[in-house]
PDB file of C-alpha atoms and ligand atoms in Angstrom:
ATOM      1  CA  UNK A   1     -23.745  34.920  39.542  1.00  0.00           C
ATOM      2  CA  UNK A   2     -20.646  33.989  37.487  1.00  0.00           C
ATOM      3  CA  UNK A   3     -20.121  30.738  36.114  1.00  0.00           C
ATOM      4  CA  UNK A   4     -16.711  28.527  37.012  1.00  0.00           C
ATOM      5  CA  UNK A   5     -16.243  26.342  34.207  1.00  0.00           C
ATOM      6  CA  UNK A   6     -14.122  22.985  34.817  1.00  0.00           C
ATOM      7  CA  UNK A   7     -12.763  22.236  31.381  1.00  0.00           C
ATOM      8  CA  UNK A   8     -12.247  18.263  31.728  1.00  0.00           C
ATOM      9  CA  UNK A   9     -10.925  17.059  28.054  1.00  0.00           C
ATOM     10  CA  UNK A  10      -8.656  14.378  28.933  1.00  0.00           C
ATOM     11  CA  UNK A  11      -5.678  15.992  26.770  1.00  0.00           C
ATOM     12  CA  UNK A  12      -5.749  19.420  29.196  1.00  0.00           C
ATOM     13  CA  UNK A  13      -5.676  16.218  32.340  1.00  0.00           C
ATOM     14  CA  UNK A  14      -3.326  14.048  31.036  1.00  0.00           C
ATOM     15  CA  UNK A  15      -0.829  17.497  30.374  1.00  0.00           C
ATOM     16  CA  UNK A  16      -1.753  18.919  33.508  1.00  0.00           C
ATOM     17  CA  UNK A  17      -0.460  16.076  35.552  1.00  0.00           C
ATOM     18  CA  UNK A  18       2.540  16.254  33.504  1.00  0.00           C
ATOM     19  CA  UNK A  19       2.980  20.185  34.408  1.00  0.00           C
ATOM     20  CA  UNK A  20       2.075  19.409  37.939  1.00  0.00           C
ATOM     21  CA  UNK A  21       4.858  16.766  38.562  1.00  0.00           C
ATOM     22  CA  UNK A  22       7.927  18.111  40.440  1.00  0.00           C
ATOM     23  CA  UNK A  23      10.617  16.879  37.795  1.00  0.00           C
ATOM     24  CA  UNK A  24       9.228  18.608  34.705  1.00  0.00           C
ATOM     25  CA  UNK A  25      12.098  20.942  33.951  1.00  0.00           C
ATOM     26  CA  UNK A  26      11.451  24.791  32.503  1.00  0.00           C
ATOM     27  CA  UNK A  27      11.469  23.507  29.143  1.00  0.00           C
ATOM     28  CA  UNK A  28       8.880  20.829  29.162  1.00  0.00           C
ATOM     29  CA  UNK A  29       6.503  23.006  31.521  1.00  0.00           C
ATOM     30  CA  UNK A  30       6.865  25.702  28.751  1.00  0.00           C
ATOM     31  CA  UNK A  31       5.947  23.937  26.395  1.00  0.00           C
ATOM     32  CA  UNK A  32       2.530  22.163  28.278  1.00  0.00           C
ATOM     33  CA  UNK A  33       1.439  25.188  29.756  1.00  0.00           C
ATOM     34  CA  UNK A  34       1.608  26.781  25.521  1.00  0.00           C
ATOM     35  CA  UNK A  35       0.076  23.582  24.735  1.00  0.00           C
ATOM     36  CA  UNK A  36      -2.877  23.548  27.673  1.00  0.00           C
ATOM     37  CA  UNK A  37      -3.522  26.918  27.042  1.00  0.00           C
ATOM     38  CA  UNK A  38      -4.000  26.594  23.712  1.00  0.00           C
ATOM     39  CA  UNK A  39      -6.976  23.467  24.243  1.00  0.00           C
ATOM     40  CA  UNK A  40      -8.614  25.492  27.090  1.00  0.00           C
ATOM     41  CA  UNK A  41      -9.288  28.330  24.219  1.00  0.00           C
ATOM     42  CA  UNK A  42     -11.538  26.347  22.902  1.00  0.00           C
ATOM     43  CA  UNK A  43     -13.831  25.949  25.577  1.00  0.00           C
ATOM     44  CA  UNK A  44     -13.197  29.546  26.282  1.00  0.00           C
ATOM     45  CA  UNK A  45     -14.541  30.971  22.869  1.00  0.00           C
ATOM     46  CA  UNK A  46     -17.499  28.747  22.187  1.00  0.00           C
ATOM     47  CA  UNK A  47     -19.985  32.000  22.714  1.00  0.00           C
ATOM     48  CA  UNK A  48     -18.018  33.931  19.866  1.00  0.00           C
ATOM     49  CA  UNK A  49     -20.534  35.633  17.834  1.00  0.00           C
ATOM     50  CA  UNK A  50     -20.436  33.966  14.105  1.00  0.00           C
ATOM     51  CA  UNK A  51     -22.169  36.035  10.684  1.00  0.00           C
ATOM     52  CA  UNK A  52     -22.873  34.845   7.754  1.00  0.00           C
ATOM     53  CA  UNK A  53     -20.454  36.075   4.754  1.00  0.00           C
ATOM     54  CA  UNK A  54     -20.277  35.334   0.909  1.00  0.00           C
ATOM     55  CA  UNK A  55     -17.312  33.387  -0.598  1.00  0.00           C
ATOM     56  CA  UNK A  56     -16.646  31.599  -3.487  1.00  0.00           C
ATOM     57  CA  UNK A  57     -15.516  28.267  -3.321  1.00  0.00           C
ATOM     58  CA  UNK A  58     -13.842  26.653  -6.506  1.00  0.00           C
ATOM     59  CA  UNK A  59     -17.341  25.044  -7.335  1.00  0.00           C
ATOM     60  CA  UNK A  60     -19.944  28.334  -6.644  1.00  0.00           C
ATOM     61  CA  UNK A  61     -20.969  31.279  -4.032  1.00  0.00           C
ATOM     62  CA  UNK A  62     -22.403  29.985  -0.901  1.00  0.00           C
ATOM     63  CA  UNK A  63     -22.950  31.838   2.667  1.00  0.00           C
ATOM     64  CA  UNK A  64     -20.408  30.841   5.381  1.00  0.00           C
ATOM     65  CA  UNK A  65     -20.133  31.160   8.822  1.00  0.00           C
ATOM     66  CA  UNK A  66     -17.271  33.405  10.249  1.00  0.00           C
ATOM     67  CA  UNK A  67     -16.465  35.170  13.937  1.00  0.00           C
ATOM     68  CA  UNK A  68     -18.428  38.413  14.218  1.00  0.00           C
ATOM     69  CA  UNK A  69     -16.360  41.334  14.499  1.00  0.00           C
ATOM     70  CA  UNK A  70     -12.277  41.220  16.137  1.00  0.00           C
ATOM     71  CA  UNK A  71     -12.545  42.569  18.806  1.00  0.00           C
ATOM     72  CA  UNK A  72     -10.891  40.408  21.690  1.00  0.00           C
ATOM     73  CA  UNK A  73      -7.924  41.481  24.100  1.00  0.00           C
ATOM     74  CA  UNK A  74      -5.874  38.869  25.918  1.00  0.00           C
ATOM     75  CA  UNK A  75      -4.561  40.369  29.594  1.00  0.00           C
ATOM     76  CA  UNK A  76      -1.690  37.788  31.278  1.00  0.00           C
ATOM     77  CA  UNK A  77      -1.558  38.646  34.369  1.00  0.00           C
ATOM     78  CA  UNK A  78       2.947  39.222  35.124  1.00  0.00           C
ATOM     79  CA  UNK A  79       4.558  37.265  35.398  1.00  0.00           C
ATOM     80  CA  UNK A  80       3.467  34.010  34.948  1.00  0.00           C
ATOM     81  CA  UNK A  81       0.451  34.794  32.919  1.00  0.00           C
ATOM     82  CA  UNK A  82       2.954  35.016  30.514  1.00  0.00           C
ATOM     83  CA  UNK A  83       3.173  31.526  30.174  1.00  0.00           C
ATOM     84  CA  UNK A  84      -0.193  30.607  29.067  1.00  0.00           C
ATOM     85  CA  UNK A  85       0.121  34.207  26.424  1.00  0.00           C
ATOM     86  CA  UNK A  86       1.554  32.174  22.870  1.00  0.00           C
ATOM     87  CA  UNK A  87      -0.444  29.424  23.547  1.00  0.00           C
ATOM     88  CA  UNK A  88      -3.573  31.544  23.656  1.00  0.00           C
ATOM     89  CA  UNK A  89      -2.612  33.874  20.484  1.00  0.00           C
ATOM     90  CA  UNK A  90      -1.986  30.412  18.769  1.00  0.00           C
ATOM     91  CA  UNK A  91      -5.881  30.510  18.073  1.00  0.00           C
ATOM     92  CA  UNK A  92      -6.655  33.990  18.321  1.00  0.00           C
ATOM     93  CA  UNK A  93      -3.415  35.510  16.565  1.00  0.00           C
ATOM     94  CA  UNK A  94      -5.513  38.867  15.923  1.00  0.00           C
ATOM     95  CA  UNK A  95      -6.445  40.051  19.679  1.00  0.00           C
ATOM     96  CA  UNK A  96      -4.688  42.732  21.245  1.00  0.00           C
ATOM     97  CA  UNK A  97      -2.645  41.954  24.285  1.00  0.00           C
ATOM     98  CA  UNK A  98      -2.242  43.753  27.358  1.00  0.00           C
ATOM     99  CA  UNK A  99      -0.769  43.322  31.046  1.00  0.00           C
ATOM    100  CA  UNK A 100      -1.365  44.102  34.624  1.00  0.00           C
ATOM    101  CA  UNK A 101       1.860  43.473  37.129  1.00  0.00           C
ATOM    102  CA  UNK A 102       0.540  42.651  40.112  1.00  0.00           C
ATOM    103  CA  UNK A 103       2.969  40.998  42.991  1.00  0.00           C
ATOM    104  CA  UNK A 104       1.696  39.362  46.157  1.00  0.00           C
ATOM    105  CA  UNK A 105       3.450  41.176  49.585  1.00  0.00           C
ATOM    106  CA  UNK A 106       4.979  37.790  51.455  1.00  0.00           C
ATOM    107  CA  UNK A 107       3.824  39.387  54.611  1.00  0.00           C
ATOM    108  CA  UNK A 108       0.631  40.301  54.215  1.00  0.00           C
ATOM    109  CA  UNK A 109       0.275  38.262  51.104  1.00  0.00           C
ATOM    110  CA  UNK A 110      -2.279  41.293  49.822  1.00  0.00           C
ATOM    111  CA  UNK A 111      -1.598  42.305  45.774  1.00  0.00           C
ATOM    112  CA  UNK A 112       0.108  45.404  44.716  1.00  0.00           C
ATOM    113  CA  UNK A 113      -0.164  46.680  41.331  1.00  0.00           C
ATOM    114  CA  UNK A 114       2.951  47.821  39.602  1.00  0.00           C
ATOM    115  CA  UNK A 115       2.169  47.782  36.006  1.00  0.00           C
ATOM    116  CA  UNK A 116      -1.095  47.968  33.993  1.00  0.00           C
ATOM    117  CA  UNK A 117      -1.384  48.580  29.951  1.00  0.00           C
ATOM    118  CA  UNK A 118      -4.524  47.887  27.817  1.00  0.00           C
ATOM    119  CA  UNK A 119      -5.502  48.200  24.371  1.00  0.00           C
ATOM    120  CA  UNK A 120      -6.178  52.052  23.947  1.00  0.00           C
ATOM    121  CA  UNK A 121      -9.882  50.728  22.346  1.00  0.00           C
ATOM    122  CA  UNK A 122     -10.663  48.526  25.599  1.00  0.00           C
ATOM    123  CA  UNK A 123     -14.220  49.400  25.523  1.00  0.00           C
ATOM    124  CA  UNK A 124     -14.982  47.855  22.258  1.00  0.00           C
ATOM    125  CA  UNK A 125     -13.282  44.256  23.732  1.00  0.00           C
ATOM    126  CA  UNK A 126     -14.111  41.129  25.429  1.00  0.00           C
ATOM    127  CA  UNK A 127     -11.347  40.252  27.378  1.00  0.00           C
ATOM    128  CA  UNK A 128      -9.505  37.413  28.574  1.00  0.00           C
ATOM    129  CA  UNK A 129      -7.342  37.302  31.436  1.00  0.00           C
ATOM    130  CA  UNK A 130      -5.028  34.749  31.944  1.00  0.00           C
ATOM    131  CA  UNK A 131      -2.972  33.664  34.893  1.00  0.00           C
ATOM    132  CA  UNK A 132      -1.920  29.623  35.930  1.00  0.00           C
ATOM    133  CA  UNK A 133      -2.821  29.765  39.432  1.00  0.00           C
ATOM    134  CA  UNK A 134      -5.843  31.262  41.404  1.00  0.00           C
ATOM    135  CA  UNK A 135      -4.863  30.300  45.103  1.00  0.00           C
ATOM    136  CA  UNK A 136      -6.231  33.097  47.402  1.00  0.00           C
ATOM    137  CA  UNK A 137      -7.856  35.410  44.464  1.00  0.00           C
ATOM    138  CA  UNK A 138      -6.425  38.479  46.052  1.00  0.00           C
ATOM    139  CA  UNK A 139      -4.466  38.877  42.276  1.00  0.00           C
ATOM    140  CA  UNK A 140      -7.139  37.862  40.650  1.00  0.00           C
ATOM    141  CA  UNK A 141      -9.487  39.664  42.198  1.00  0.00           C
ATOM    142  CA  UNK A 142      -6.945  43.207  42.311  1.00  0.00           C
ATOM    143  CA  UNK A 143      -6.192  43.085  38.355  1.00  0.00           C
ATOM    144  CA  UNK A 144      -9.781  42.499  37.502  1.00  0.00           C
ATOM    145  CA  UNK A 145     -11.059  45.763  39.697  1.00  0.00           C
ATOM    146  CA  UNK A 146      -8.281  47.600  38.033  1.00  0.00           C
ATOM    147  CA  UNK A 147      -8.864  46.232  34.697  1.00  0.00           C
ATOM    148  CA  UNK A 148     -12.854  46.737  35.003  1.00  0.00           C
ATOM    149  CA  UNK A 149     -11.910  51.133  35.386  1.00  0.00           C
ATOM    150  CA  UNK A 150     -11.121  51.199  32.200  1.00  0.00           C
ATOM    151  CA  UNK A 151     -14.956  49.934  31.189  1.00  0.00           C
ATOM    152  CA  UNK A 152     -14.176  46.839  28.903  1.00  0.00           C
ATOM    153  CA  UNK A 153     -17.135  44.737  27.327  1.00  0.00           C
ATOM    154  CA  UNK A 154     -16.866  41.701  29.406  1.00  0.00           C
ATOM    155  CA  UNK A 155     -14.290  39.643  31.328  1.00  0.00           C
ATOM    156  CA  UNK A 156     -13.447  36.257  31.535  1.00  0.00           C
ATOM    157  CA  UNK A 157     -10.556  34.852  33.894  1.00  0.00           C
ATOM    158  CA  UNK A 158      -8.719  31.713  32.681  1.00  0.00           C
ATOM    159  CA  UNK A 159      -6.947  29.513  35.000  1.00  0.00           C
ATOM    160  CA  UNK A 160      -4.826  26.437  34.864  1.00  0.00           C
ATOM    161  CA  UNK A 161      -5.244  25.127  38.279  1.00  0.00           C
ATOM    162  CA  UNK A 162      -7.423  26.888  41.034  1.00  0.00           C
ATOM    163  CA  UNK A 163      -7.971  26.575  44.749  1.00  0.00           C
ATOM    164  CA  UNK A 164     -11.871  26.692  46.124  1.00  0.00           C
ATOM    165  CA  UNK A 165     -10.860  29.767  48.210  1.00  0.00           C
ATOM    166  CA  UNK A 166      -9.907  31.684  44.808  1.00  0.00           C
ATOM    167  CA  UNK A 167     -12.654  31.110  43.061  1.00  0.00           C
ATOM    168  CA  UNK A 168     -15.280  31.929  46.230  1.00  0.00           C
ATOM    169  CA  UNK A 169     -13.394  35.612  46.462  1.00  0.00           C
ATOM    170  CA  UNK A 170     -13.469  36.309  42.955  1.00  0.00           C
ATOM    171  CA  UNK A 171     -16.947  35.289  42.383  1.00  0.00           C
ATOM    172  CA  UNK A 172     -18.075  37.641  45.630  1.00  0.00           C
ATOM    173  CA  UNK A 173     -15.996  40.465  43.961  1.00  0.00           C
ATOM    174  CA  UNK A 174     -17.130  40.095  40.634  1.00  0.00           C
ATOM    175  CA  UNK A 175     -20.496  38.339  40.011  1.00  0.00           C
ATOM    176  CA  UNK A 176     -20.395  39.117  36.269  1.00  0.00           C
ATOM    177  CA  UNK A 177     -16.717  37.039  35.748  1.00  0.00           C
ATOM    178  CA  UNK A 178     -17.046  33.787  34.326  1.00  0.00           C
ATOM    179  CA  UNK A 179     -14.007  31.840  35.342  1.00  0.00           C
ATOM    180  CA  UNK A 180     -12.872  28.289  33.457  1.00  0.00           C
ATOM    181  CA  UNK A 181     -10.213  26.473  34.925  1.00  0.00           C
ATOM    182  CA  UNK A 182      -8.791  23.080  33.856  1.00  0.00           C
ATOM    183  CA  UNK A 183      -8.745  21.592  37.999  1.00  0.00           C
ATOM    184  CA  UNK A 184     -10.210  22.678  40.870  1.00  0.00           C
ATOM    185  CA  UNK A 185      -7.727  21.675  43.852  1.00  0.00           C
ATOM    186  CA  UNK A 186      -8.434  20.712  47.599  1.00  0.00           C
ATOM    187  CA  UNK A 187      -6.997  23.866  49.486  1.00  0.00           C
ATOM    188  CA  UNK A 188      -4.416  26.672  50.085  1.00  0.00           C
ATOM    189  CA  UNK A 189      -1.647  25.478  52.392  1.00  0.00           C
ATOM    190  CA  UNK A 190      -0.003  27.938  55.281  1.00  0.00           C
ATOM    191  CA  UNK A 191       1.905  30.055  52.706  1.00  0.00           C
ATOM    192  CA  UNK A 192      -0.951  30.247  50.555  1.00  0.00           C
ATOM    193  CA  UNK A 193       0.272  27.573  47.806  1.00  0.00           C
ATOM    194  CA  UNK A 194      -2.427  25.511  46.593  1.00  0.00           C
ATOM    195  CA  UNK A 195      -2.336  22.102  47.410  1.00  0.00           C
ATOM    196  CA  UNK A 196      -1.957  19.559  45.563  1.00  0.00           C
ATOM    197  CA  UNK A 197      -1.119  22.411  42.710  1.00  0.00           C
ATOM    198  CA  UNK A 198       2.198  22.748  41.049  1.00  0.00           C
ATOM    199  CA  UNK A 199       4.100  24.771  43.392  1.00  0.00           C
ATOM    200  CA  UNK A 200       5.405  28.598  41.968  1.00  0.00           C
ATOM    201  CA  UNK A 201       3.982  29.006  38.342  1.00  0.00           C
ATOM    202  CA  UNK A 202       6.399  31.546  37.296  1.00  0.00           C
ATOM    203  CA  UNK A 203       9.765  29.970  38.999  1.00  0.00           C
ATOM    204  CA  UNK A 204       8.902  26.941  37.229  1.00  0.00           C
ATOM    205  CA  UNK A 205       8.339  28.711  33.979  1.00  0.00           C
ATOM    206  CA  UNK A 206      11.531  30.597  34.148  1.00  0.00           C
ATOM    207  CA  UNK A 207      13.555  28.068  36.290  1.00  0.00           C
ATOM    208  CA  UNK A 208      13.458  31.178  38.903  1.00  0.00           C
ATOM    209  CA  UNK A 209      13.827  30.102  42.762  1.00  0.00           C
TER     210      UNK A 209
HETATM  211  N1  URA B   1       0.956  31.104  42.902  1.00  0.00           N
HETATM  212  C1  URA B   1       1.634  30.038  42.438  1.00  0.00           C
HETATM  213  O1  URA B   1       2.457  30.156  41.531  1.00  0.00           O
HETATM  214  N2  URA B   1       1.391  28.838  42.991  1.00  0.00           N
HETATM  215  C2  URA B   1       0.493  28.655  43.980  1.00  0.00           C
HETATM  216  O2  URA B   1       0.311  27.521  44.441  1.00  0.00           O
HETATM  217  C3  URA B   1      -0.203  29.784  44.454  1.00  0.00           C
HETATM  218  C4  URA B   1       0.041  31.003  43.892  1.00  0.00           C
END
Protein backbone atom coordinates (compact mmCIF):
# COMPACT_ATOMS: atom_id res chain seq x y z
CA UNK A 1 0.00 0.00 0.00
CA UNK A 2 1.19 3.57 -0.74
CA UNK A 3 2.26 5.83 1.80
CA UNK A 4 0.46 9.55 2.29
CA UNK A 5 2.97 11.62 3.80
CA UNK A 6 1.73 14.83 5.87
CA UNK A 7 4.69 17.15 5.65
CA UNK A 8 4.06 19.33 8.97
CA UNK A 9 7.25 21.89 9.15
CA UNK A 10 5.73 24.85 10.57
CA UNK A 11 7.16 27.17 7.62
CA UNK A 12 4.97 24.97 4.80
CA UNK A 13 1.77 25.75 7.85
CA UNK A 14 2.37 29.07 8.61
CA UNK A 15 2.54 29.79 4.37
CA UNK A 16 -0.21 27.60 3.77
CA UNK A 17 -2.62 29.53 5.86
CA UNK A 18 -1.37 32.50 4.19
CA UNK A 19 -2.19 30.86 0.57
CA UNK A 20 -5.42 29.61 1.94
CA UNK A 21 -6.82 33.06 3.07
CA UNK A 22 -9.33 34.63 0.63
CA UNK A 23 -7.48 38.12 0.30
CA UNK A 24 -4.08 36.87 -0.84
CA UNK A 25 -3.96 38.44 -4.28
CA UNK A 26 -2.24 36.46 -7.51
CA UNK A 27 0.96 37.86 -6.64
CA UNK A 28 1.47 36.86 -3.09
CA UNK A 29 -0.15 33.27 -3.76
CA UNK A 30 2.56 33.00 -6.53
CA UNK A 31 4.99 33.58 -4.73
CA UNK A 32 3.94 31.02 -1.46
CA UNK A 33 2.90 28.35 -3.54
CA UNK A 34 7.02 28.77 -5.36
CA UNK A 35 8.03 29.11 -1.88
CA UNK A 36 5.91 25.90 -0.29
CA UNK A 37 6.81 23.95 -3.04
CA UNK A 38 10.14 24.48 -2.79
CA UNK A 39 10.23 23.23 1.38
CA UNK A 40 7.96 20.23 0.54
CA UNK A 41 11.02 19.03 -1.89
CA UNK A 42 12.77 18.32 0.79
CA UNK A 43 10.73 15.91 2.39
CA UNK A 44 10.03 14.64 -1.04
CA UNK A 45 13.73 13.64 -1.96
CA UNK A 46 15.02 12.29 1.30
CA UNK A 47 15.26 8.54 -0.42
CA UNK A 48 17.61 10.01 -3.25
CA UNK A 49 20.27 7.56 -3.77
CA UNK A 50 23.78 9.29 -2.63
CA UNK A 51 27.61 7.66 -3.94
CA UNK A 52 30.57 8.30 -2.79
CA UNK A 53 32.93 10.52 -5.22
CA UNK A 54 36.58 11.92 -4.94
CA UNK A 55 37.23 15.71 -4.67
CA UNK A 56 39.80 17.78 -3.61
CA UNK A 57 39.22 20.24 -1.15
CA UNK A 58 41.83 23.17 -0.72
CA UNK A 59 43.43 21.10 2.23
CA UNK A 60 43.53 17.20 0.54
CA UNK A 61 41.37 14.35 -1.41
CA UNK A 62 38.64 12.98 0.64
CA UNK A 63 35.39 10.82 -0.48
CA UNK A 64 32.10 12.81 -0.54
CA UNK A 65 28.71 12.08 -0.68
CA UNK A 66 26.72 13.17 -3.86
CA UNK A 67 23.02 12.18 -5.51
CA UNK A 68 23.36 8.95 -7.48
CA UNK A 69 22.70 9.31 -10.99
CA UNK A 70 20.11 12.47 -12.61
CA UNK A 71 17.64 11.00 -13.48
CA UNK A 72 14.36 12.72 -12.09
CA UNK A 73 11.34 14.20 -14.20
CA UNK A 74 8.97 16.72 -12.67
CA UNK A 75 5.15 16.29 -14.31
CA UNK A 76 2.70 19.54 -13.19
CA UNK A 77 -0.29 18.53 -13.77
CA UNK A 78 -2.10 21.94 -16.27
CA UNK A 79 -2.84 24.15 -15.24
CA UNK A 80 -2.27 24.82 -11.89
CA UNK A 81 0.47 22.35 -11.37
CA UNK A 82 2.19 24.97 -12.89
CA UNK A 83 2.32 26.83 -9.92
CA UNK A 84 4.19 24.63 -7.66
CA UNK A 85 6.81 23.88 -11.21
CA UNK A 86 9.82 26.88 -10.33
CA UNK A 87 9.55 26.27 -6.93
CA UNK A 88 10.29 22.59 -7.38
CA UNK A 89 13.23 23.09 -10.13
CA UNK A 90 14.59 25.62 -7.48
CA UNK A 91 16.23 22.40 -5.85
CA UNK A 92 16.32 20.09 -8.57
CA UNK A 93 17.28 22.58 -11.53
CA UNK A 94 18.56 19.40 -13.60
CA UNK A 95 15.20 17.17 -13.94
CA UNK A 96 13.36 17.08 -17.00
CA UNK A 97 9.88 18.46 -17.00
CA UNK A 98 6.88 17.26 -18.54
CA UNK A 99 2.93 17.84 -18.54
CA UNK A 100 -0.36 16.13 -18.68
CA UNK A 101 -3.60 18.59 -19.39
CA UNK A 102 -6.20 17.13 -17.83
CA UNK A 103 -9.65 19.29 -17.24
CA UNK A 104 -12.47 18.20 -14.97
CA UNK A 105 -16.15 18.06 -17.11
CA UNK A 106 -18.47 20.48 -14.65
CA UNK A 107 -21.18 18.01 -15.30
CA UNK A 108 -19.98 14.95 -14.69
CA UNK A 109 -16.96 16.31 -12.96
CA UNK A 110 -14.97 13.04 -14.60
CA UNK A 111 -11.17 14.12 -16.12
CA UNK A 112 -10.44 14.41 -19.72
CA UNK A 113 -7.04 14.39 -21.00
CA UNK A 114 -6.09 16.95 -23.56
CA UNK A 115 -2.41 17.14 -23.45
CA UNK A 116 0.34 14.74 -22.29
CA UNK A 117 4.36 15.17 -23.01
CA UNK A 118 7.16 13.30 -21.14
CA UNK A 119 10.76 13.13 -21.24
CA UNK A 120 11.49 10.89 -24.39
CA UNK A 121 13.90 8.70 -21.66
CA UNK A 122 10.85 8.27 -19.09
CA UNK A 123 11.83 4.84 -18.26
CA UNK A 124 15.12 5.67 -16.80
CA UNK A 125 13.12 8.43 -14.26
CA UNK A 126 11.56 8.75 -10.98
CA UNK A 127 8.95 11.06 -11.30
CA UNK A 128 7.23 13.65 -9.52
CA UNK A 129 3.92 14.88 -10.18
CA UNK A 130 2.76 17.91 -8.93
CA UNK A 131 -0.65 19.47 -8.67
CA UNK A 132 -2.08 21.98 -5.47
CA UNK A 133 -5.24 20.31 -4.92
CA UNK A 134 -6.35 16.57 -4.73
CA UNK A 135 -10.21 16.98 -4.03
CA UNK A 136 -11.99 13.98 -5.71
CA UNK A 137 -8.65 12.22 -7.26
CA UNK A 138 -10.41 11.67 -10.51
CA UNK A 139 -7.22 14.06 -12.04
CA UNK A 140 -5.03 12.62 -10.06
CA UNK A 141 -5.88 9.41 -10.47
CA UNK A 142 -6.47 9.94 -14.76
CA UNK A 143 -2.83 11.58 -15.30
CA UNK A 144 -1.14 8.97 -13.22
CA UNK A 145 -2.82 5.86 -15.37
CA UNK A 146 -1.82 7.79 -18.39
CA UNK A 147 1.50 8.71 -17.17
CA UNK A 148 2.20 4.99 -15.78
CA UNK A 149 1.78 3.69 -20.08
CA UNK A 150 4.67 5.09 -20.75
CA UNK A 151 6.54 2.63 -17.96
CA UNK A 152 8.44 5.25 -15.75
CA UNK A 153 10.61 4.05 -12.66
CA UNK A 154 8.40 5.18 -9.93
CA UNK A 155 5.83 7.88 -9.12
CA UNK A 156 5.28 10.10 -6.48
CA UNK A 157 2.23 12.67 -6.36
CA UNK A 158 2.82 15.97 -4.50
CA UNK A 159 0.05 17.94 -3.17
CA UNK A 160 -0.46 21.20 -1.41
CA UNK A 161 -3.72 20.64 0.21
CA UNK A 162 -5.78 17.31 -0.15
CA UNK A 163 -9.26 16.11 0.66
CA UNK A 164 -9.63 12.39 2.43
CA UNK A 165 -11.77 11.35 -0.60
CA UNK A 166 -8.63 12.09 -2.99
CA UNK A 167 -6.29 10.42 -1.37
CA UNK A 168 -8.68 7.04 -0.66
CA UNK A 169 -9.22 6.91 -4.77
CA UNK A 170 -5.77 7.36 -5.63
CA UNK A 171 -4.41 4.98 -3.19
CA UNK A 172 -7.18 2.17 -4.51
CA UNK A 173 -5.96 3.05 -8.09
CA UNK A 174 -2.47 3.04 -7.51
CA UNK A 175 -1.11 1.11 -4.47
CA UNK A 176 2.52 1.72 -5.50
CA UNK A 177 2.03 5.95 -5.36
CA UNK A 178 3.36 7.49 -2.44
CA UNK A 179 1.55 10.75 -2.01
CA UNK A 180 2.95 13.79 0.48
CA UNK A 181 0.80 16.56 1.01
CA UNK A 182 1.35 19.58 3.29
CA UNK A 183 -2.73 19.32 4.91
CA UNK A 184 -5.11 16.89 4.84
CA UNK A 185 -8.65 18.77 4.83
CA UNK A 186 -12.14 17.72 6.30
CA UNK A 187 -14.20 17.06 2.99
CA UNK A 188 -15.29 17.85 -0.62
CA UNK A 189 -18.26 20.22 -0.64
CA UNK A 190 -21.36 19.82 -3.35
CA UNK A 191 -19.25 21.09 -6.29
CA UNK A 192 -16.46 19.06 -5.33
CA UNK A 193 -14.20 21.99 -3.73
CA UNK A 194 -12.45 20.91 -0.77
CA UNK A 195 -13.40 22.35 2.28
CA UNK A 196 -11.81 24.28 4.23
CA UNK A 197 -9.14 24.37 1.09
CA UNK A 198 -8.33 27.45 -0.84
CA UNK A 199 -10.98 27.60 -3.32
CA UNK A 200 -9.77 27.30 -7.42
CA UNK A 201 -5.89 26.75 -7.42
CA UNK A 202 -5.37 27.90 -10.85
CA UNK A 203 -7.91 31.11 -10.84
CA UNK A 204 -6.10 32.17 -7.90
CA UNK A 205 -2.74 31.65 -9.47
CA UNK A 206 -3.62 33.48 -12.58
CA UNK A 207 -6.29 35.87 -11.08
CA UNK A 208 -8.67 33.74 -13.60
CA UNK A 209 -12.54 33.64 -12.51
N1 LIG B 1 -9.48 22.12 -7.55
C1 LIG B 1 -9.24 23.30 -6.95
O1 LIG B 1 -8.56 24.16 -7.50
N2 LIG B 1 -9.76 23.51 -5.73
C2 LIG B 1 -10.51 22.59 -5.08
O2 LIG B 1 -10.95 22.84 -3.96
C3 LIG B 1 -10.75 21.36 -5.73
C4 LIG B 1 -10.21 21.14 -6.97
Amino acid sequence: MSETILIEHPLIQHKLTMIRNKDTGPKEFRELVDEVSTLMVYEVTRDLPLEDVEIETPICKTKSKMIRGKNLGIVPILRAGLGMLDGVLDLIPTAKVGHVGLYRDPETLEPVEYYCKLPTDVTERDLIVIDPMLATGGTATAAVDYIKKRNPRNIKLVILIAAPEGIERVQKAHPDVDIYTAAIDEKLNDHAYIVPGLGDAGDRLYGTK
